[in-house]
């Protein structure tokens, strides 16, 4: 049985007529850059997220970059970021000649450790960038408390977490100063190419974000600040508008898949419960934990990825590949051990939780249209490998 990591075709087939019509409408209008589709999408996203403003941008990476520009990050400023995330989180800091300062992650949620943020704060610290990794909100109460105490900004990387809810019901990405989201096709809400959006409740930041997106101009050809071309295509906005009403349903399907994986791993004796952090005979597989599950909010985890940890991770991955089961390693090298950051002077052992995650994590297929038979097959094959 073939089990791909992600198959976007069934989702497209289920909405083909609406999507094709929406795209055709944009083509008919020949209005490709920003315009009414982007404006309507921004209003719908802001209304969904319950923020005052949303601004469509060219990608999730550019969402992070423009957010840092909006809070006026200057060369030499320090921004605290988790060392275990997708590279964009740190890359955008360096692109502004600011300095990414790394923090370790929580061993259960993989999200930034608030106590580590406080340790890294200096006079140069301007902001912290929590990432809502794999579709679950970071511990925002603790992050906000540290940020407020030290008067630094909070830019949330919600690229993997649009629609995920924090324990109080607020959406991940709407709690700090600016939330950044990606519409990359593999995210829970994906467009037909690159795209993203930023959300904020601050009118001042909103106005600045809109200017920065258009080379820093409010009035065409008059430039008050230096921005860039961070615009979103109308075609992408039209696709997002068709898909947004289905987002909660897709996230629920991912949660159902995660629940099935969890049940099967426990039934097979490979795991004892969710959220364990070290291997033993009853926990050959460490399965993820939705820490806000009992808060009564449906979207407590949107499982952009379902991450297990296993000791012989690379051998297991090879075995799964031989059995036509796709998997992926997110992320094999934390930022502090990346070649491009050697000059920052970190070493192996500096961030044990992140290094543990990087060494043992494996992402299993979790997309909404996966069948029960496919998930059962994946767990059976993992059991077979472990018992070998
Ligand atoms: C995908 C992702 C990004 C970047 O988004 P793009 O749209 O691919 O530029 C940033 N941060 C995280 C955590 C991501 O997963």
Short mmCIF file of C-alpha atoms and ligand atoms in Angstrom, two decimals:
data_model
loop_
_atom_site.label_atom_id
_atom_site.label_comp_id
_atom_site.label_asym_id
_atom_site.label_seq_id
_atom_site.Cartn_x
_atom_site.Cartn_y
_atom_site.Cartn_z
CA UNK A 1 0.00 0.00 0.00
CA UNK A 2 1.39 3.39 -0.99
CA UNK A 3 1.26 6.09 1.68
CA UNK A 4 2.49 9.49 0.49
CA UNK A 5 3.52 12.14 3.01
CA UNK A 6 1.09 14.55 1.41
CA UNK A 7 -1.29 14.28 -1.52
CA UNK A 8 -2.94 17.55 -2.51
CA UNK A 9 -4.99 16.08 -5.35
CA UNK A 10 -7.99 14.80 -3.35
CA UNK A 11 -8.45 18.21 -1.75
CA UNK A 12 -8.32 19.89 -5.17
CA UNK A 13 -10.78 17.34 -6.61
CA UNK A 14 -13.24 18.02 -3.78
CA UNK A 15 -13.32 21.75 -4.61
CA UNK A 16 -12.33 21.66 -8.27
CA UNK A 17 -15.36 23.46 -9.67
CA UNK A 18 -15.23 26.36 -7.18
CA UNK A 19 -11.45 26.70 -7.43
CA UNK A 20 -11.41 26.64 -11.23
CA UNK A 21 -14.17 29.25 -11.34
CA UNK A 22 -12.41 31.50 -8.83
CA UNK A 23 -9.16 31.32 -10.80
CA UNK A 24 -10.99 31.89 -14.12
CA UNK A 25 -12.68 34.96 -12.66
CA UNK A 26 -9.32 36.51 -11.82
CA UNK A 27 -8.01 35.70 -15.28
CA UNK A 28 -11.10 37.29 -16.87
CA UNK A 29 -10.59 40.43 -14.81
CA UNK A 30 -6.86 40.59 -15.67
CA UNK A 31 -6.40 42.18 -12.24
CA UNK A 32 -3.46 40.15 -10.96
CA UNK A 33 -1.72 42.15 -8.23
CA UNK A 34 -3.51 42.96 -4.96
CA UNK A 35 -6.93 44.43 -5.88
CA UNK A 36 -10.40 43.34 -4.76
CA UNK A 37 -9.62 39.61 -4.33
CA UNK A 38 -6.72 40.31 -1.99
CA UNK A 39 -8.75 42.91 -0.08
CA UNK A 40 -11.66 40.50 0.35
CA UNK A 41 -9.31 37.72 1.44
CA UNK A 42 -7.69 40.00 4.02
CA UNK A 43 -11.09 40.86 5.48
CA UNK A 44 -12.11 37.20 5.61
CA UNK A 45 -8.84 36.12 7.25
CA UNK A 46 -9.04 38.95 9.83
CA UNK A 47 -12.62 38.01 10.57
CA UNK A 48 -11.70 34.33 10.96
CA UNK A 49 -8.72 35.10 13.22
CA UNK A 50 -10.65 37.80 15.08
CA UNK A 51 -7.93 40.39 14.53
CA UNK A 52 -8.49 43.97 13.43
CA UNK A 53 -6.24 43.70 10.38
CA UNK A 54 -4.69 41.23 7.95
CA UNK A 55 -2.28 41.99 5.11
CA UNK A 56 -1.68 39.51 2.28
CA UNK A 57 2.00 39.05 1.45
CA UNK A 58 4.19 37.08 -0.97
CA UNK A 59 5.13 34.15 1.32
CA UNK A 60 5.38 33.02 4.93
CA UNK A 61 9.05 33.97 4.92
CA UNK A 62 8.22 37.46 3.67
CA UNK A 63 5.50 37.68 6.33
CA UNK A 64 8.21 37.22 8.98
CA UNK A 65 10.59 39.61 7.22
CA UNK A 66 8.02 42.40 6.81
CA UNK A 67 6.93 41.96 10.44
CA UNK A 68 10.50 42.53 11.63
CA UNK A 69 10.79 45.55 9.31
CA UNK A 70 7.52 46.93 10.71
CA UNK A 71 8.86 46.88 14.26
CA UNK A 72 11.96 48.66 12.98
CA UNK A 73 14.63 46.03 13.54
CA UNK A 74 18.08 47.51 12.95
CA UNK A 75 21.49 45.92 12.29
CA UNK A 76 22.93 44.51 15.51
CA UNK A 77 19.57 44.17 17.26
CA UNK A 78 19.05 40.81 18.94
CA UNK A 79 15.98 38.69 18.29
CA UNK A 80 15.37 35.56 20.35
CA UNK A 81 14.21 32.59 18.24
CA UNK A 82 13.87 28.87 18.94
CA UNK A 83 16.83 26.91 17.57
CA UNK A 84 14.49 24.12 16.42
CA UNK A 85 12.24 25.36 13.59
CA UNK A 86 12.13 25.81 9.83
CA UNK A 87 15.08 27.91 8.69
CA UNK A 88 13.02 30.98 7.73
CA UNK A 89 12.50 31.83 11.41
CA UNK A 90 16.20 32.60 11.86
CA UNK A 91 17.01 33.50 8.25
CA UNK A 92 14.83 36.62 8.20
CA UNK A 93 16.61 37.98 11.29
CA UNK A 94 19.99 37.63 9.60
CA UNK A 95 18.73 39.18 6.37
CA UNK A 96 18.17 42.42 8.31
CA UNK A 97 21.70 42.13 9.74
CA UNK A 98 20.16 41.60 13.14
CA UNK A 99 21.40 38.75 15.34
CA UNK A 100 19.34 35.63 15.99
CA UNK A 101 19.82 34.52 19.61
CA UNK A 102 18.77 30.93 20.09
CA UNK A 103 16.62 29.35 22.77
CA UNK A 104 15.85 25.69 23.46
CA UNK A 105 12.46 24.03 22.97
CA UNK A 106 10.09 22.30 25.35
CA UNK A 107 10.65 18.51 25.15
CA UNK A 108 6.90 17.78 24.89
CA UNK A 109 5.55 20.49 22.57
CA UNK A 110 8.77 21.35 20.67
CA UNK A 111 7.89 25.03 21.19
CA UNK A 112 10.21 27.71 22.60
CA UNK A 113 11.00 27.35 26.32
CA UNK A 114 9.89 30.56 28.05
CA UNK A 115 12.50 30.25 30.84
CA UNK A 116 15.21 30.11 28.19
CA UNK A 117 13.93 33.36 26.61
CA UNK A 118 14.47 35.26 29.83
CA UNK A 119 18.04 33.96 30.16
CA UNK A 120 18.93 35.29 26.71
CA UNK A 121 17.66 38.84 27.13
CA UNK A 122 20.28 41.60 26.93
CA UNK A 123 20.14 45.37 26.40
CA UNK A 124 20.14 44.70 22.65
CA UNK A 125 17.12 42.37 22.63
CA UNK A 126 14.30 43.88 20.59
CA UNK A 127 11.94 40.98 20.04
CA UNK A 128 11.17 37.32 20.55
CA UNK A 129 9.73 35.09 17.81
CA UNK A 130 7.82 32.11 19.19
CA UNK A 131 6.98 29.49 16.55
CA UNK A 132 3.76 27.50 16.84
CA UNK A 133 5.51 24.42 15.62
CA UNK A 134 3.71 21.55 13.91
CA UNK A 135 0.34 23.23 14.49
CA UNK A 136 0.21 23.74 18.26
CA UNK A 137 0.45 27.10 20.00
CA UNK A 138 3.52 28.01 22.01
CA UNK A 139 3.04 28.85 25.70
CA UNK A 140 1.95 32.42 24.97
CA UNK A 141 1.08 33.48 28.53
CA UNK A 142 4.67 32.83 29.56
CA UNK A 143 6.12 34.37 26.37
CA UNK A 144 4.01 37.52 26.75
CA UNK A 145 4.91 37.84 30.45
CA UNK A 146 8.65 37.81 29.67
CA UNK A 147 8.18 40.18 26.73
CA UNK A 148 6.15 42.67 28.76
CA UNK A 149 8.56 42.54 31.69
CA UNK A 150 11.48 43.41 29.40
CA UNK A 151 9.55 45.63 26.99
CA UNK A 152 10.32 43.66 23.83
CA UNK A 153 8.07 42.92 20.86
CA UNK A 154 6.54 39.54 20.03
CA UNK A 155 6.40 38.37 16.41
CA UNK A 156 4.63 35.02 16.12
CA UNK A 157 5.64 32.53 13.46
CA UNK A 158 2.31 30.85 12.82
CA UNK A 159 3.30 29.45 9.42
CA UNK A 160 2.28 25.95 10.50
CA UNK A 161 -0.58 26.99 12.73
CA UNK A 162 -3.26 29.05 11.03
CA UNK A 163 -6.49 28.18 12.90
CA UNK A 164 -4.75 26.58 15.91
CA UNK A 165 -6.16 27.80 19.22
CA UNK A 166 -4.28 28.66 22.37
CA UNK A 167 -5.68 27.43 25.71
CA UNK A 168 -7.87 30.55 26.09
CA UNK A 169 -9.40 30.09 22.64
CA UNK A 170 -7.47 32.87 20.92
CA UNK A 171 -5.85 31.89 17.64
CA UNK A 172 -2.12 31.24 17.55
CA UNK A 173 -0.57 34.27 15.89
CA UNK A 174 -3.06 36.80 17.26
CA UNK A 175 -1.62 37.27 20.74
CA UNK A 176 1.69 39.08 20.14
CA UNK A 177 2.30 42.24 18.10
CA UNK A 178 2.19 40.60 14.65
CA UNK A 179 1.28 37.06 13.60
CA UNK A 180 2.80 35.61 10.42
CA UNK A 181 1.26 32.82 8.34
CA UNK A 182 2.23 30.89 5.22
CA UNK A 183 -0.01 29.68 2.39
CA UNK A 184 2.69 27.33 1.05
CA UNK A 185 0.82 24.35 -0.45
CA UNK A 186 1.83 21.93 2.33
CA UNK A 187 0.45 24.11 5.13
CA UNK A 188 -3.09 23.49 6.44
CA UNK A 189 -4.37 26.40 4.34
CA UNK A 190 -2.36 26.30 1.12
CA UNK A 191 -2.61 28.30 -2.10
CA UNK A 192 -1.43 27.41 -5.62
CA UNK A 193 2.11 28.69 -5.16
CA UNK A 194 3.78 30.97 -2.65
CA UNK A 195 1.74 33.25 -0.42
CA UNK A 196 1.23 34.37 3.14
CA UNK A 197 -0.51 36.83 5.42
CA UNK A 198 0.29 38.90 8.50
CA UNK A 199 -2.26 39.75 11.16
CA UNK A 200 -2.23 42.48 13.80
CA UNK A 201 -4.52 44.45 16.09
CA UNK A 202 -2.40 47.59 15.91
CA UNK A 203 -3.50 50.26 13.44
CA UNK A 204 -0.02 51.78 13.46
CA UNK A 205 1.64 48.47 12.56
CA UNK A 206 -1.05 47.73 9.98
CA UNK A 207 -0.42 51.00 8.15
CA UNK A 208 3.31 50.36 8.20
CA UNK A 209 2.91 46.79 6.91
CA UNK A 210 0.79 48.02 3.98
CA UNK A 211 3.44 50.58 3.09
CA UNK A 212 6.34 48.14 3.44
CA UNK A 213 4.57 45.71 1.10
CA UNK A 214 4.65 48.39 -1.64
CA UNK A 215 8.22 49.68 -1.43
CA UNK A 216 7.41 51.87 1.56
CA UNK A 217 4.95 54.12 -0.26
CA UNK A 218 1.52 55.28 0.80
CA UNK A 219 1.11 57.44 -2.29
CA UNK A 220 2.47 55.86 -5.47
CA UNK A 221 6.07 56.91 -6.24
CA UNK A 222 6.47 58.79 -2.94
CA UNK A 223 8.56 56.73 -0.53
CA UNK A 224 8.51 57.56 3.17
CA UNK A 225 10.34 54.40 4.25
CA UNK A 226 12.20 51.60 2.45
CA UNK A 227 10.10 48.52 1.86
CA UNK A 228 10.04 45.94 -0.89
CA UNK A 229 7.74 44.02 -3.20
CA UNK A 230 5.94 41.76 -0.75
CA UNK A 231 2.63 41.71 -2.64
CA UNK A 232 0.26 38.77 -2.91
CA UNK A 233 -1.21 37.68 -6.27
CA UNK A 234 -4.96 37.98 -6.73
CA UNK A 235 -4.97 34.38 -8.02
CA UNK A 236 -3.60 33.12 -4.71
CA UNK A 237 -6.07 35.21 -2.74
CA UNK A 238 -8.94 33.76 -4.80
CA UNK A 239 -7.77 30.22 -3.98
CA UNK A 240 -7.53 31.01 -0.27
CA UNK A 241 -11.04 32.48 -0.29
CA UNK A 242 -12.44 29.20 -1.64
CA UNK A 243 -10.49 27.09 0.83
CA UNK A 244 -10.86 29.07 4.08
CA UNK A 245 -14.44 27.90 4.86
CA UNK A 246 -13.14 24.29 4.81
CA UNK A 247 -10.12 24.83 7.04
CA UNK A 248 -11.72 23.73 10.34
CA UNK A 249 -13.04 20.55 8.75
CA UNK A 250 -9.58 19.68 7.40
CA UNK A 251 -7.96 20.34 10.76
CA UNK A 252 -10.52 18.07 12.42
CA UNK A 253 -9.67 15.31 9.94
CA UNK A 254 -5.99 15.70 10.84
CA UNK A 255 -6.91 15.49 14.54
CA UNK A 256 -8.90 12.32 13.87
CA UNK A 257 -5.89 10.84 12.09
CA UNK A 258 -3.64 11.79 15.01
CA UNK A 259 -6.07 10.17 17.45
CA UNK A 260 -6.02 6.96 15.40
CA UNK A 261 -2.20 6.89 15.30
CA UNK A 262 -2.12 7.45 19.07
CA UNK A 263 -4.62 4.67 19.76
CA UNK A 264 -2.79 2.20 17.51
CA UNK A 265 0.69 2.99 18.89
CA UNK A 266 -0.62 2.44 22.44
CA UNK A 267 -2.55 -0.74 21.49
CA UNK A 268 0.57 -2.20 19.92
CA UNK A 269 2.56 -1.52 23.08
CA UNK A 270 4.94 0.82 21.24
CA UNK A 271 3.90 3.84 23.29
CA UNK A 272 2.35 4.14 26.75
CA UNK A 273 0.84 7.61 26.49
CA UNK A 274 1.25 10.91 24.66
CA UNK A 275 3.93 13.38 25.59
CA UNK A 276 6.62 11.04 26.98
CA UNK A 277 10.13 12.44 26.62
CA UNK A 278 12.48 9.49 26.94
CA UNK A 279 12.69 5.99 25.49
CA UNK A 280 12.10 2.81 27.50
CA UNK A 281 10.58 -0.64 26.90
CA UNK A 282 7.05 0.76 27.04
CA UNK A 283 7.92 3.79 24.96
CA UNK A 284 9.85 2.70 21.91
CA UNK A 285 7.93 5.39 20.06
CA UNK A 286 7.41 8.84 21.59
CA UNK A 287 4.11 10.19 20.33
CA UNK A 288 3.04 13.86 20.29
CA UNK A 289 0.81 15.46 22.89
CA UNK A 290 -1.91 18.04 22.36
CA UNK A 291 -1.37 20.00 25.57
CA UNK A 292 -4.51 22.17 25.21
CA UNK A 293 -6.77 19.23 24.42
CA UNK A 294 -8.86 19.60 27.58
CA UNK A 295 -9.51 23.32 27.24
CA UNK A 296 -12.74 22.84 25.31
CA UNK A 297 -11.39 24.56 22.20
CA UNK A 298 -11.71 22.42 19.12
CA UNK A 299 -8.62 23.56 17.27
CA UNK A 300 -6.23 22.92 20.16
CA UNK A 301 -3.82 21.27 17.70
CA UNK A 302 -4.10 21.35 13.92
CA UNK A 303 -1.35 18.78 13.26
CA UNK A 304 0.37 20.41 10.33
CA UNK A 305 2.79 17.59 11.11
CA UNK A 306 2.52 14.42 13.21
CA UNK A 307 5.94 13.95 14.77
CA UNK A 308 7.08 10.76 16.46
CA UNK A 309 10.52 10.14 17.91
CA UNK A 310 12.27 6.79 17.60
CA UNK A 311 15.79 5.68 18.45
CA UNK A 312 16.79 4.13 15.13
CA UNK A 313 15.12 6.92 13.20
CA UNK A 314 17.21 6.80 10.03
CA UNK A 315 16.96 3.00 9.72
CA UNK A 316 13.21 3.16 10.32
CA UNK A 317 12.84 5.80 7.63
CA UNK A 318 14.71 3.61 5.18
CA UNK A 319 12.51 0.62 6.07
CA UNK A 320 9.35 2.71 5.60
CA UNK A 321 10.58 3.97 2.23
CA UNK A 322 11.16 0.36 1.12
CA UNK A 323 7.52 -0.28 2.04
CA UNK A 324 6.28 2.72 0.04
CA UNK A 325 5.52 4.78 3.15
CA UNK A 326 6.81 8.32 2.90
CA UNK A 327 8.14 10.22 5.91
CA UNK A 328 10.28 13.28 6.51
CA UNK A 329 12.79 14.60 9.01
CA UNK A 330 11.82 17.99 10.44
CA UNK A 331 14.40 19.40 11.14
CA UNK A 332 17.66 17.43 11.09
CA UNK A 333 19.94 20.30 12.17
CA UNK A 334 18.92 22.96 14.72
CA UNK A 335 19.98 26.52 13.84
CA UNK A 336 22.84 26.66 16.35
CA UNK A 337 24.58 23.78 14.52
CA UNK A 338 23.96 25.05 10.96
CA UNK A 339 27.09 25.85 8.96
CA UNK A 340 25.86 29.37 8.22
CA UNK A 341 25.66 30.10 11.97
CA UNK A 342 29.02 28.62 13.04
CA UNK A 343 30.31 32.16 13.53
CA UNK A 344 27.79 32.69 16.34
CA UNK A 345 29.90 30.31 18.42
CA UNK A 346 27.37 27.77 19.63
CA UNK A 347 28.32 24.11 20.08
CA UNK A 348 26.74 20.68 20.29
CA UNK A 349 25.14 20.19 23.69
CA UNK A 350 24.00 23.81 24.06
CA UNK A 351 20.32 22.99 23.48
CA UNK A 352 19.70 19.37 24.54
CA UNK A 353 15.92 19.26 23.91
CA UNK A 354 16.29 20.62 20.40
CA UNK A 355 19.18 18.30 19.60
CA UNK A 356 17.14 15.34 20.88
CA UNK A 357 14.25 16.37 18.62
CA UNK A 358 16.54 16.83 15.62
CA UNK A 359 18.18 13.42 16.18
CA UNK A 360 15.06 11.31 16.66
CA UNK A 361 12.03 13.00 15.11
CA UNK A 362 10.18 11.60 12.13
CA UNK A 363 7.10 13.09 10.48
CA UNK A 364 4.45 10.56 9.45
CA UNK A 365 1.73 11.16 6.84
CA UNK A 366 -1.17 13.03 8.51
CA UNK A 367 -3.03 14.88 5.71
CA UNK A 368 -6.85 14.93 6.01
CA UNK A 369 -7.73 12.47 3.22
CA UNK A 370 -5.54 9.65 4.54
CA UNK A 371 -7.52 6.43 5.03
CA UNK A 372 -7.79 4.35 8.19
CA UNK A 373 -6.20 1.47 6.30
CA UNK A 374 -3.20 3.60 5.39
CA UNK A 375 -2.65 4.75 8.98
CA UNK A 376 -3.02 1.19 10.26
CA UNK A 377 -0.49 0.03 7.68
CA UNK A 378 2.02 2.70 8.78
CA UNK A 379 1.76 1.65 12.44
CA UNK A 380 1.99 -2.05 11.55
CA UNK A 381 5.16 -1.45 9.56
CA UNK A 382 6.71 0.59 12.39
CA UNK A 383 5.84 -2.23 14.82
CA UNK A 384 7.40 -4.77 12.46
CA UNK A 385 10.60 -2.72 12.28
CA UNK A 386 10.87 -2.25 16.03
CA UNK A 387 10.30 -5.96 16.78
CA UNK A 388 12.90 -7.05 14.23
C1 LIG B 1 6.74 27.14 6.04
C2 LIG B 1 7.34 27.92 7.16
C3 LIG B 1 7.83 29.22 7.00
C4 LIG B 1 7.99 29.89 5.66
O1 LIG B 1 6.87 29.94 4.87
P1 LIG B 1 7.03 30.04 3.26
O2 LIG B 1 5.66 30.39 2.81
O3 LIG B 1 7.50 28.73 2.78
O4 LIG B 1 8.01 31.13 2.98
C5 LIG B 1 8.29 29.90 8.11
N1 LIG B 1 8.29 29.34 9.32
C6 LIG B 1 7.85 28.08 9.53
C7 LIG B 1 7.87 27.51 10.91
C8 LIG B 1 7.38 27.33 8.45
O5 LIG B 1 6.97 26.06 8.66
#
